[in-house]
Amino acid sequence: MLPVSQAEATILDLVKPLDKQRDAEFVSLLIAIERILAAPAIGHLDFPHWDNSAMDGYAVRYEDVQYASSQQPVVLEIVDEIPAGRSPQQLIKAGQAARIFTGAVMPEGADTVVMQEQTQREGDRVTILTAPQPQAFVRHQASYYQAGKTLLAPGTMLRAAQIAVLAAAQCNQLKVYRRPRVAIISTGDELVHPETPLEIGQLVDSNQYALTALVTQTGAEPIPMGIVPDRPLVLQKAFSKAIATADVVLSSGGVSVGDYDYVEEILTALGAEMHVRSVAMKPGKPLTVAKFSPAHATERKLVLYFGLPGNPVSALVCFWRFVQPALRKLSGLADNWGPAYVKARSRQDLSSDGKRETYIWGQLHLIDGYFEFQPASGSLNSGNLINFAQANGLAMIPMGQTAVASGDEVRVLQFGFPIMS
Ligand SMILES: Nc1nc2c(c(=O)[nH]1)N[C@H]1C(S)=C(S)[C@@H](COP(=O)(O)OP(=O)(O)OC[C@H]3O[C@@H](n4cnc5c(N)ncnc54)[C@H](O)[C@@H]3O)O[C@H]1N2
Ligand code: MOO
Ligand SMILES: [Mg+2]
């Protein structure tokens, strides 16, 4: 059994990110949400685009008003009015000012803005009552960003803030990585579709749905390939098809030591390089990871194969712990592959046999900015999906440790929104 950290390092090492050229496509800004840039976004506009005013007031020449005070007010002639969006019409000469509004372009000759609260106006004259700082309230062209520089680097995920910046910069078409394709196979003679009435011993293939949801949430393209019975030839055919179709294959079931657990044998027969056979974690021990090199896969691509354990909770835990970070790296994301752990105070005693890194599912509560962890009530076994549905986190007890006392701190892998109470 590989320690979890070693399995994680092995898996991330196997992942080669998608190719910046071959695996890129252009998308328009409105549908670019959560896509990942495959090329730097470069703007052709300075930010601010022009010297402009940060206040409603008067654009003046600093040298005219530098000694102004209520005892020695300075009177200036107003020669122009410049609302936002209008081009200044006049050069400001000595003794002159322009009425100006927030966001409006500074007129030539003026270098400073006096906010209107520090002035008095009568007709086309304005009295300046206080000396401003030189260049006060002027937002200078290119002081935030210079045209031609990298605005956003490749590997950046586009969320609302990035999309706002790109819109402002008129970057309407973005070169992004295509979504990784992920084939999903459920193995097991006992499995049926949700609409099929159960005969004795049968079980709904919930893993197909859970994994499809998780792959989608991770920004990849799920390819659900259905249920495959525990028959080697049928499995082999299904695996070959999945390998030819996808960048990553996720199967669930058939990775333990039972007589009907064929996954490893078939992967070997198909020429896979085996990298992980079991991991010292609970749940998730029989996780199997293999690589198909380009020679074995169609096209030029490398295919990563995850044989997830069949137990529903084990499959999900393995996804969050290993598959999701691998998909994030593959998709071109520069960093933050995860998983995300937070520190929480446990509300109850937690225990483990100490032999494997143990993940206990339950609820993360956020109370006055601090996390608390409440383990799920009822049976914590990896076949019980019912109490898992209320969970949003996995408290982790490291290998070698057997307990976390109530009130002590524990690291929790967060996979859902915290409960605020
Ligand atoms: N003698 C041993 N037996 C088991 C060991 C072991 O070390 N020695 N490990 C146990 C652990 S831990 C796990 S986890 C499971 C893993 O089993 P497999 O990956 O071989 O999965 P199956 O045997 O095919 O199924 C296990 C369980 O999960 C249900 N299942 C399978 N696929 C689905 C699906 N798509 N949707 C919902 N539920 C599914 C299946 O019906 C079984 O109940 O092995 C232990 N055994
Ligand atoms: O690892 Mo199994 O995943 O303990 O149930
Ligand atoms: Mg089995």
Short mmCIF file of C-alpha atoms and ligand atoms in Angstrom, two decimals:
data_model
loop_
_atom_site.label_atom_id
_atom_site.label_comp_id
_atom_site.label_asym_id
_atom_site.label_seq_id
_atom_site.Cartn_x
_atom_site.Cartn_y
_atom_site.Cartn_z
CA MET A 1 0.00 0.00 0.00
CA LEU A 2 1.39 3.38 -1.02
CA PRO A 3 1.11 6.23 1.49
CA VAL A 4 -1.43 8.80 0.30
CA SER A 5 1.16 11.52 -0.28
CA GLN A 6 3.25 9.17 -2.41
CA ALA A 7 0.23 8.08 -4.45
CA GLU A 8 -0.66 11.74 -4.97
CA ALA A 9 2.87 12.60 -6.13
CA THR A 10 2.96 9.59 -8.45
CA ILE A 11 -0.38 10.52 -10.02
CA LEU A 12 0.42 14.20 -10.50
CA ASP A 13 3.74 13.22 -12.01
CA LEU A 14 1.94 11.05 -14.57
CA VAL A 15 -0.26 13.92 -15.71
CA LYS A 16 0.99 15.94 -18.66
CA PRO A 17 -1.11 19.08 -19.16
CA LEU A 18 -2.99 19.47 -22.43
CA ASP A 19 -0.99 21.01 -25.26
CA LYS A 20 -1.18 24.81 -25.59
CA GLN A 21 -1.48 24.60 -29.38
CA ARG A 22 -3.04 21.27 -30.27
CA ASP A 23 -5.53 21.20 -27.44
CA ALA A 24 -6.70 24.81 -27.65
CA GLU A 25 -9.85 26.38 -29.04
CA PHE A 26 -11.27 29.90 -29.28
CA VAL A 27 -14.32 30.86 -27.26
CA SER A 28 -16.13 34.15 -26.95
CA LEU A 29 -16.13 35.96 -23.67
CA LEU A 30 -19.74 35.29 -22.71
CA ILE A 31 -19.23 31.53 -22.70
CA ALA A 32 -15.69 31.56 -21.34
CA ILE A 33 -16.69 31.19 -17.68
CA GLU A 34 -14.41 28.71 -15.86
CA ARG A 35 -12.39 27.97 -19.00
CA ILE A 36 -8.60 28.08 -18.71
CA LEU A 37 -6.44 30.37 -20.83
CA ALA A 38 -4.08 28.54 -23.19
CA ALA A 39 -2.34 31.75 -24.31
CA PRO A 40 -1.62 35.04 -22.56
CA ALA A 41 -4.40 37.59 -22.83
CA ILE A 42 -2.82 40.80 -24.13
CA GLY A 43 -4.74 44.06 -24.22
CA HIS A 44 -4.34 46.76 -26.86
CA LEU A 45 -5.62 49.54 -24.60
CA ASP A 46 -3.88 51.31 -21.74
CA PHE A 47 -5.74 51.38 -18.39
CA PRO A 48 -6.89 54.08 -17.74
CA HIS A 49 -7.26 54.72 -21.45
CA TRP A 50 -6.80 58.50 -20.96
CA ASP A 51 -5.80 60.87 -18.18
CA ASN A 52 -9.17 61.40 -16.50
CA SER A 53 -10.73 62.95 -13.44
CA ALA A 54 -11.53 60.96 -10.30
CA MET A 55 -13.91 63.66 -9.00
CA ASP A 56 -16.63 66.07 -10.01
CA GLY A 57 -14.91 69.47 -9.89
CA TYR A 58 -12.57 71.67 -11.91
CA ALA A 59 -9.54 70.80 -14.02
CA VAL A 60 -6.87 73.41 -13.31
CA ARG A 61 -3.19 74.20 -13.77
CA TYR A 62 -1.47 73.43 -10.47
CA GLU A 63 0.81 76.42 -10.78
CA ASP A 64 -2.25 78.72 -10.78
CA VAL A 65 -3.70 77.38 -7.53
CA GLN A 66 -0.75 76.14 -5.52
CA TYR A 67 -1.04 79.01 -2.96
CA ALA A 68 -4.85 79.21 -2.85
CA SER A 69 -6.49 79.48 0.57
CA SER A 70 -9.67 80.92 2.05
CA GLN A 71 -7.65 84.08 2.86
CA GLN A 72 -6.13 84.20 -0.62
CA PRO A 73 -8.68 82.56 -2.95
CA VAL A 74 -7.82 82.17 -6.64
CA VAL A 75 -10.44 83.03 -9.24
CA LEU A 76 -10.30 81.17 -12.58
CA GLU A 77 -12.27 81.55 -15.79
CA ILE A 78 -14.27 78.44 -16.83
CA VAL A 79 -13.63 77.86 -20.52
CA ASP A 80 -15.02 74.36 -21.06
CA GLU A 81 -17.35 71.75 -19.59
CA ILE A 82 -16.33 68.11 -19.93
CA PRO A 83 -18.76 65.35 -18.96
CA ALA A 84 -17.63 61.69 -19.14
CA GLY A 85 -17.58 60.49 -22.73
CA ARG A 86 -16.94 63.91 -24.31
CA SER A 87 -13.68 65.09 -25.78
CA PRO A 88 -12.25 68.32 -24.26
CA GLN A 89 -12.55 71.26 -26.65
CA GLN A 90 -10.20 73.82 -25.10
CA LEU A 91 -6.59 74.09 -24.09
CA ILE A 92 -6.46 75.35 -20.49
CA LYS A 93 -4.25 78.41 -20.27
CA ALA A 94 -3.00 80.39 -17.26
CA GLY A 95 -5.94 81.68 -15.22
CA GLN A 96 -8.38 79.21 -16.78
CA ALA A 97 -10.18 76.04 -15.65
CA ALA A 98 -12.61 73.48 -17.09
CA ARG A 99 -15.69 72.16 -15.35
CA ILE A 100 -15.08 68.38 -15.24
CA PHE A 101 -16.95 65.30 -14.04
CA THR A 102 -15.85 61.91 -12.73
CA GLY A 103 -14.38 59.76 -15.48
CA ALA A 104 -14.10 62.63 -17.98
CA VAL A 105 -10.94 63.17 -20.03
CA MET A 106 -8.50 65.77 -18.68
CA PRO A 107 -8.10 68.77 -20.98
CA GLU A 108 -4.68 69.73 -22.29
CA GLY A 109 -2.92 72.30 -20.16
CA ALA A 110 -4.59 71.17 -16.92
CA ASP A 111 -2.79 68.76 -14.61
CA THR A 112 -4.83 68.80 -11.40
CA VAL A 113 -8.46 68.46 -10.32
CA VAL A 114 -10.01 70.45 -7.47
CA MET A 115 -13.15 68.77 -6.12
CA GLN A 116 -16.17 71.01 -6.28
CA GLU A 117 -16.68 71.06 -2.49
CA GLN A 118 -13.49 73.19 -2.25
CA THR A 119 -14.72 75.80 -4.71
CA GLN A 120 -17.39 78.43 -5.21
CA ARG A 121 -18.89 79.09 -8.58
CA GLU A 122 -20.43 82.24 -9.97
CA GLY A 123 -21.37 82.22 -13.66
CA ASP A 124 -18.29 81.39 -15.70
CA ARG A 125 -15.90 81.95 -12.80
CA VAL A 126 -14.80 79.55 -10.11
CA THR A 127 -13.09 80.45 -6.86
CA ILE A 128 -10.57 77.95 -5.53
CA LEU A 129 -10.45 78.06 -1.72
CA THR A 130 -7.83 75.43 -0.92
CA ALA A 131 -4.50 74.53 -2.55
CA PRO A 132 -4.67 71.00 -3.96
CA GLN A 133 -1.82 68.50 -4.11
CA PRO A 134 -0.07 68.54 -7.49
CA GLN A 135 -1.88 66.19 -9.91
CA ALA A 136 -4.65 65.59 -7.35
CA PHE A 137 -7.58 63.43 -8.51
CA VAL A 138 -6.08 62.74 -11.91
CA ARG A 139 -6.10 59.05 -12.91
CA HIS A 140 -3.17 58.88 -15.31
CA GLN A 141 -3.25 56.98 -18.56
CA ALA A 142 -1.56 53.54 -18.32
CA SER A 143 -1.01 53.86 -14.58
CA TYR A 144 -2.88 50.54 -14.00
CA TYR A 145 -1.80 48.65 -17.10
CA GLN A 146 0.17 49.32 -20.27
CA ALA A 147 -1.12 48.09 -23.62
CA GLY A 148 0.86 45.14 -24.97
CA LYS A 149 1.80 43.66 -21.60
CA THR A 150 0.37 40.34 -20.39
CA LEU A 151 -2.99 41.02 -18.83
CA LEU A 152 -3.69 37.41 -17.75
CA ALA A 153 -1.22 34.54 -17.94
CA PRO A 154 -1.86 31.14 -19.54
CA GLY A 155 -3.22 28.68 -16.99
CA THR A 156 -5.58 31.25 -15.46
CA MET A 157 -9.14 30.13 -14.87
CA LEU A 158 -11.64 32.71 -16.09
CA ARG A 159 -14.10 33.72 -13.42
CA ALA A 160 -16.18 36.89 -13.04
CA ALA A 161 -13.26 39.19 -12.14
CA GLN A 162 -11.10 37.98 -15.06
CA ILE A 163 -14.03 38.16 -17.47
CA ALA A 164 -14.71 41.76 -16.38
CA VAL A 165 -11.08 42.69 -17.07
CA LEU A 166 -11.10 40.97 -20.46
CA ALA A 167 -14.33 42.68 -21.45
CA ALA A 168 -12.92 46.08 -20.47
CA ALA A 169 -9.79 45.31 -22.48
CA GLN A 170 -11.86 44.32 -25.55
CA CYS A 171 -10.40 40.80 -25.53
CA ASN A 172 -13.53 39.19 -26.95
CA GLN A 173 -12.11 35.90 -28.23
CA LEU A 174 -10.02 33.84 -25.88
CA LYS A 175 -7.72 30.96 -26.62
CA VAL A 176 -8.57 28.35 -24.00
CA TYR A 177 -7.76 24.69 -23.46
CA ARG A 178 -10.37 22.25 -24.64
CA ARG A 179 -12.08 20.35 -21.86
CA PRO A 180 -10.41 17.04 -20.98
CA ARG A 181 -12.56 14.07 -22.00
CA VAL A 182 -13.29 11.63 -19.21
CA ALA A 183 -14.84 8.22 -19.90
CA ILE A 184 -16.85 6.71 -17.05
CA ILE A 185 -17.46 2.97 -16.80
CA SER A 186 -19.28 1.08 -14.07
CA THR A 187 -18.34 -2.56 -13.67
CA GLY A 188 -20.53 -5.12 -11.96
CA ASP A 189 -23.10 -7.84 -12.77
CA GLU A 190 -25.32 -6.53 -9.98
CA LEU A 191 -25.72 -3.01 -11.41
CA VAL A 192 -28.84 -1.63 -13.06
CA HIS A 193 -30.07 1.74 -14.28
CA PRO A 194 -32.16 3.87 -11.91
CA GLU A 195 -35.39 3.21 -13.80
CA THR A 196 -35.06 -0.61 -13.62
CA PRO A 197 -37.08 -2.35 -10.86
CA LEU A 198 -34.60 -4.28 -8.71
CA GLU A 199 -34.38 -8.04 -8.56
CA ILE A 200 -32.80 -9.58 -5.50
CA GLY A 201 -29.14 -8.69 -5.15
CA GLN A 202 -29.23 -5.86 -7.65
CA LEU A 203 -28.15 -2.29 -7.01
CA VAL A 204 -28.48 0.97 -8.90
CA ASP A 205 -25.34 2.17 -10.64
CA SER A 206 -25.08 5.39 -8.62
CA ASN A 207 -21.35 5.78 -9.32
CA GLN A 208 -22.02 6.60 -12.98
CA TYR A 209 -24.16 9.55 -11.89
CA ALA A 210 -21.90 10.71 -9.09
CA LEU A 211 -18.78 10.60 -11.28
CA THR A 212 -20.52 12.30 -14.20
CA ALA A 213 -21.54 15.11 -11.83
CA LEU A 214 -18.04 15.45 -10.39
CA VAL A 215 -16.33 15.44 -13.79
CA THR A 216 -18.70 18.15 -14.99
CA GLN A 217 -18.09 20.22 -11.85
CA THR A 218 -14.36 19.94 -12.47
CA GLY A 219 -14.77 21.54 -15.91
CA ALA A 220 -14.08 18.36 -17.88
CA GLU A 221 -16.34 16.62 -20.38
CA PRO A 222 -17.88 13.42 -19.02
CA ILE A 223 -18.45 10.52 -21.41
CA PRO A 224 -20.73 8.11 -19.53
CA MET A 225 -20.11 4.66 -21.01
CA GLY A 226 -22.60 2.69 -18.97
CA ILE A 227 -22.55 -0.57 -17.07
CA VAL A 228 -20.22 -3.40 -18.07
CA PRO A 229 -20.72 -6.89 -16.60
CA ASP A 230 -17.93 -8.72 -14.77
CA ARG A 231 -16.85 -10.68 -17.85
CA PRO A 232 -13.24 -10.26 -18.95
CA LEU A 233 -13.81 -10.12 -22.69
CA VAL A 234 -16.64 -7.61 -22.41
CA LEU A 235 -14.63 -5.55 -19.95
CA GLN A 236 -11.58 -5.60 -22.20
CA LYS A 237 -13.62 -4.36 -25.15
CA ALA A 238 -15.19 -1.59 -23.09
CA PHE A 239 -11.83 -0.48 -21.66
CA SER A 240 -10.25 -0.41 -25.14
CA LYS A 241 -13.05 1.77 -26.43
CA ALA A 242 -12.77 4.12 -23.45
CA ILE A 243 -9.00 4.43 -23.84
CA ALA A 244 -9.41 5.27 -27.52
CA THR A 245 -12.04 7.91 -26.76
CA ALA A 246 -10.88 9.75 -23.67
CA ASP A 247 -7.92 11.47 -22.00
CA VAL A 248 -8.81 9.91 -18.67
CA VAL A 249 -10.80 6.77 -17.91
CA LEU A 250 -12.61 6.28 -14.62
CA SER A 251 -13.97 2.85 -13.90
CA SER A 252 -15.50 1.85 -10.63
CA GLY A 253 -15.57 -1.60 -9.07
CA GLY A 254 -13.55 -4.71 -9.67
CA VAL A 255 -10.28 -3.54 -8.13
CA SER A 256 -10.25 -5.61 -4.96
CA VAL A 257 -9.19 -9.25 -4.52
CA GLY A 258 -12.50 -11.00 -5.26
CA ASP A 259 -12.92 -13.63 -7.97
CA TYR A 260 -14.87 -11.17 -10.12
CA ASP A 261 -12.42 -8.29 -9.73
CA TYR A 262 -10.78 -8.20 -13.16
CA VAL A 263 -9.67 -4.60 -13.64
CA GLU A 264 -5.95 -4.95 -12.97
CA GLU A 265 -5.64 -8.12 -15.03
CA ILE A 266 -7.31 -6.49 -18.01
CA LEU A 267 -5.27 -3.32 -17.79
CA THR A 268 -2.12 -5.43 -17.83
CA ALA A 269 -3.40 -7.44 -20.81
CA LEU A 270 -4.06 -4.17 -22.64
CA GLY A 271 -0.45 -3.11 -22.09
CA ALA A 272 -0.93 -0.52 -19.35
CA GLU A 273 1.89 0.59 -17.10
CA MET A 274 0.65 -0.02 -13.55
CA HIS A 275 1.57 2.77 -11.13
CA VAL A 276 -0.72 2.40 -8.11
CA ARG A 277 -2.30 -0.86 -6.90
CA SER A 278 -3.45 0.14 -3.44
CA VAL A 279 -3.21 3.14 -1.17
CA ALA A 280 -2.98 3.31 2.61
CA MET A 281 -6.24 5.18 2.99
CA LYS A 282 -9.70 4.44 4.27
CA PRO A 283 -11.91 4.41 2.34
CA GLY A 284 -10.23 3.93 -1.02
CA LYS A 285 -7.62 1.26 -0.34
CA PRO A 286 -7.81 -0.66 -3.64
CA LEU A 287 -7.44 2.44 -5.87
CA THR A 288 -5.66 1.39 -9.06
CA VAL A 289 -3.90 3.83 -11.38
CA ALA A 290 -2.36 2.99 -14.72
CA LYS A 291 -1.02 4.81 -17.72
CA PHE A 292 -1.43 4.04 -21.40
CA SER A 293 1.42 5.54 -23.38
CA PRO A 294 0.79 7.00 -26.83
CA ALA A 295 1.85 3.74 -28.48
CA HIS A 296 -1.12 2.00 -26.92
CA ALA A 297 -3.64 4.77 -27.22
CA THR A 298 -5.00 5.99 -30.49
CA GLU A 299 -3.78 9.40 -31.76
CA ARG A 300 -0.82 10.82 -29.89
CA LYS A 301 -2.27 11.12 -26.46
CA LEU A 302 -1.42 9.60 -23.15
CA VAL A 303 -4.34 8.14 -21.24
CA LEU A 304 -4.54 7.97 -17.49
CA TYR A 305 -6.69 5.19 -16.06
CA PHE A 306 -8.21 5.31 -12.57
CA GLY A 307 -9.72 2.07 -11.34
CA LEU A 308 -11.82 3.42 -8.49
CA PRO A 309 -13.15 1.12 -5.79
CA GLY A 310 -16.78 0.16 -6.30
CA ASN A 311 -18.07 1.17 -2.90
CA PRO A 312 -19.87 4.46 -3.57
CA VAL A 313 -18.22 6.50 -0.85
CA SER A 314 -14.77 5.10 -1.69
CA ALA A 315 -15.19 6.10 -5.33
CA LEU A 316 -16.10 9.67 -4.39
CA VAL A 317 -13.34 10.03 -1.81
CA CYS A 318 -10.78 8.81 -4.37
CA PHE A 319 -12.17 11.30 -6.86
CA TRP A 320 -11.76 14.31 -4.57
CA ARG A 321 -8.41 13.18 -3.24
CA PHE A 322 -6.70 12.12 -6.51
CA VAL A 323 -8.80 12.40 -9.67
CA GLN A 324 -9.87 16.02 -9.31
CA PRO A 325 -6.30 17.36 -8.82
CA ALA A 326 -5.16 15.27 -11.80
CA LEU A 327 -7.96 16.65 -13.99
CA ARG A 328 -7.13 20.19 -12.93
CA LYS A 329 -3.49 19.75 -13.84
CA LEU A 330 -4.41 18.07 -17.14
CA SER A 331 -6.81 20.88 -18.03
CA GLY A 332 -3.97 23.41 -18.10
CA LEU A 333 -4.67 25.13 -14.79
CA ALA A 334 -1.37 26.65 -13.63
CA ASP A 335 -1.75 25.84 -9.92
CA ASN A 336 -4.22 25.21 -7.09
CA TRP A 337 -4.92 21.66 -8.14
CA GLY A 338 -6.07 20.82 -4.64
CA PRO A 339 -7.62 19.25 -2.74
CA ALA A 340 -8.52 22.10 -0.39
CA TYR A 341 -8.10 21.35 3.31
CA VAL A 342 -9.36 23.62 6.06
CA LYS A 343 -8.66 23.42 9.78
CA ALA A 344 -11.70 22.76 11.94
CA ARG A 345 -12.45 22.07 15.59
CA SER A 346 -13.98 18.62 15.91
CA ARG A 347 -17.29 18.54 17.79
CA GLN A 348 -16.83 14.88 18.67
CA ASP A 349 -14.11 12.31 19.30
CA LEU A 350 -12.89 10.82 16.01
CA SER A 351 -11.07 7.51 15.75
CA SER A 352 -9.08 5.39 13.34
CA ASP A 353 -7.15 2.13 13.59
CA GLY A 354 -4.03 4.12 12.64
CA LYS A 355 -3.11 1.72 9.84
CA ARG A 356 -4.36 3.90 6.97
CA GLU A 357 -4.95 7.61 6.47
CA THR A 358 -8.61 7.77 7.43
CA TYR A 359 -11.28 10.06 6.03
CA ILE A 360 -14.39 10.58 8.14
CA TRP A 361 -17.29 12.28 6.41
CA GLY A 362 -19.48 14.86 8.04
CA GLN A 363 -20.49 18.48 8.12
CA LEU A 364 -18.31 21.55 8.17
CA HIS A 365 -20.05 24.41 9.96
CA LEU A 366 -18.79 27.97 9.71
CA ILE A 367 -19.38 29.79 12.96
CA ASP A 368 -18.14 33.36 13.38
CA GLY A 369 -15.51 32.69 10.74
CA TYR A 370 -14.25 29.44 12.34
CA PHE A 371 -14.87 25.94 11.06
CA GLU A 372 -16.29 23.18 13.24
CA PHE A 373 -16.59 19.55 12.11
CA GLN A 374 -19.52 17.34 12.94
CA PRO A 375 -19.00 13.70 11.89
CA ALA A 376 -21.96 12.04 10.14
CA SER A 377 -24.25 10.14 12.46
CA GLY A 378 -24.99 6.48 11.73
CA SER A 379 -22.80 3.97 10.00
CA LEU A 380 -19.58 5.33 8.54
CA ASN A 381 -18.98 2.55 6.07
CA SER A 382 -18.10 3.12 2.45
CA GLY A 383 -21.28 1.43 1.20
CA ASN A 384 -23.53 3.91 3.05
CA LEU A 385 -24.42 6.75 0.76
CA ILE A 386 -27.36 7.90 2.85
CA ASN A 387 -25.51 9.82 5.56
CA PHE A 388 -22.96 10.90 2.94
CA ALA A 389 -25.60 13.03 1.23
CA GLN A 390 -25.58 15.46 4.16
CA ALA A 391 -21.77 15.71 4.22
CA ASN A 392 -19.64 18.54 2.85
CA GLY A 393 -16.24 17.54 4.19
CA LEU A 394 -13.87 14.70 5.02
CA ALA A 395 -11.94 14.94 8.30
CA MET A 396 -8.52 13.38 7.81
CA ILE A 397 -6.75 11.38 10.51
CA PRO A 398 -3.15 10.77 9.39
CA MET A 399 -1.72 7.26 9.26
CA GLY A 400 -0.28 6.32 12.66
CA GLN A 401 -2.73 8.48 14.59
CA THR A 402 -5.67 6.76 16.24
CA ALA A 403 -7.78 9.59 17.63
CA VAL A 404 -8.79 13.22 17.49
CA ALA A 405 -10.39 14.34 20.74
CA SER A 406 -13.53 16.44 20.80
CA GLY A 407 -12.47 20.11 20.74
CA ASP A 408 -9.16 19.40 18.99
CA GLU A 409 -8.21 20.66 15.59
CA VAL A 410 -8.50 18.39 12.54
CA ARG A 411 -7.79 18.99 8.85
CA VAL A 412 -10.88 18.63 6.70
CA LEU A 413 -10.99 18.14 2.95
CA GLN A 414 -13.78 20.49 1.95
CA PHE A 415 -15.94 19.39 -0.98
CA GLY A 416 -19.10 21.40 -0.41
CA PHE A 417 -20.24 24.77 0.90
CA PRO A 418 -20.02 25.06 4.69
CA ILE A 419 -23.19 25.22 6.73
CA MET A 420 -23.54 28.70 8.24
CA SER A 421 -25.14 28.73 11.63
N1 LIG B 1 -11.01 -9.79 1.05
C1 LIG B 1 -11.06 -8.49 0.84
N2 LIG B 1 -12.21 -7.94 0.42
C2 LIG B 1 -12.30 -6.61 0.22
C3 LIG B 1 -11.16 -5.82 0.45
C4 LIG B 1 -9.97 -6.42 0.87
O1 LIG B 1 -8.94 -5.76 1.09
N3 LIG B 1 -9.97 -7.76 1.03
N4 LIG B 1 -11.29 -4.46 0.26
C5 LIG B 1 -12.60 -3.92 0.46
C6 LIG B 1 -12.59 -2.55 0.11
S1 LIG B 1 -11.76 -1.51 1.16
C7 LIG B 1 -13.29 -2.07 -0.94
S2 LIG B 1 -13.38 -0.37 -1.20
C8 LIG B 1 -14.00 -2.91 -1.88
C9 LIG B 1 -13.65 -2.56 -3.31
O2 LIG B 1 -14.28 -3.42 -4.13
P1 LIG B 1 -14.19 -3.41 -5.70
O3 LIG B 1 -13.57 -2.18 -6.20
O4 LIG B 1 -13.66 -4.69 -6.13
O5 LIG B 1 -15.70 -3.23 -6.10
P2 LIG B 1 -16.81 -4.33 -6.23
O6 LIG B 1 -16.42 -5.53 -5.51
O7 LIG B 1 -17.13 -4.42 -7.66
O8 LIG B 1 -17.97 -3.59 -5.46
C10 LIG B 1 -17.88 -3.21 -4.13
C11 LIG B 1 -19.23 -2.69 -3.64
O9 LIG B 1 -19.58 -1.53 -4.34
C12 LIG B 1 -20.81 -1.69 -5.04
N5 LIG B 1 -20.72 -1.01 -6.32
C13 LIG B 1 -19.89 -1.34 -7.31
N6 LIG B 1 -20.06 -0.54 -8.37
C14 LIG B 1 -21.05 0.31 -8.03
C15 LIG B 1 -21.69 1.37 -8.73
N7 LIG B 1 -21.34 1.68 -9.99
N8 LIG B 1 -22.66 2.05 -8.11
C16 LIG B 1 -23.02 1.71 -6.86
N9 LIG B 1 -22.44 0.72 -6.14
C17 LIG B 1 -21.48 0.03 -6.73
C18 LIG B 1 -20.94 -3.15 -5.22
O10 LIG B 1 -22.24 -3.56 -5.44
C19 LIG B 1 -20.35 -3.67 -3.92
O11 LIG B 1 -21.30 -3.58 -2.90
O12 LIG B 1 -13.66 -4.25 -1.68
C20 LIG B 1 -13.68 -4.66 -0.31
N10 LIG B 1 -13.45 -6.07 -0.23
O1 MOO B 2 -11.32 1.32 0.95
MO1 MOO B 2 -12.73 0.59 1.06
O2 MOO B 2 -12.79 1.93 0.13
O3 MOO B 2 -12.35 0.98 2.75
O4 MOO B 2 -14.29 0.73 1.56
MG MG B 3 -14.78 -6.53 -5.53
#
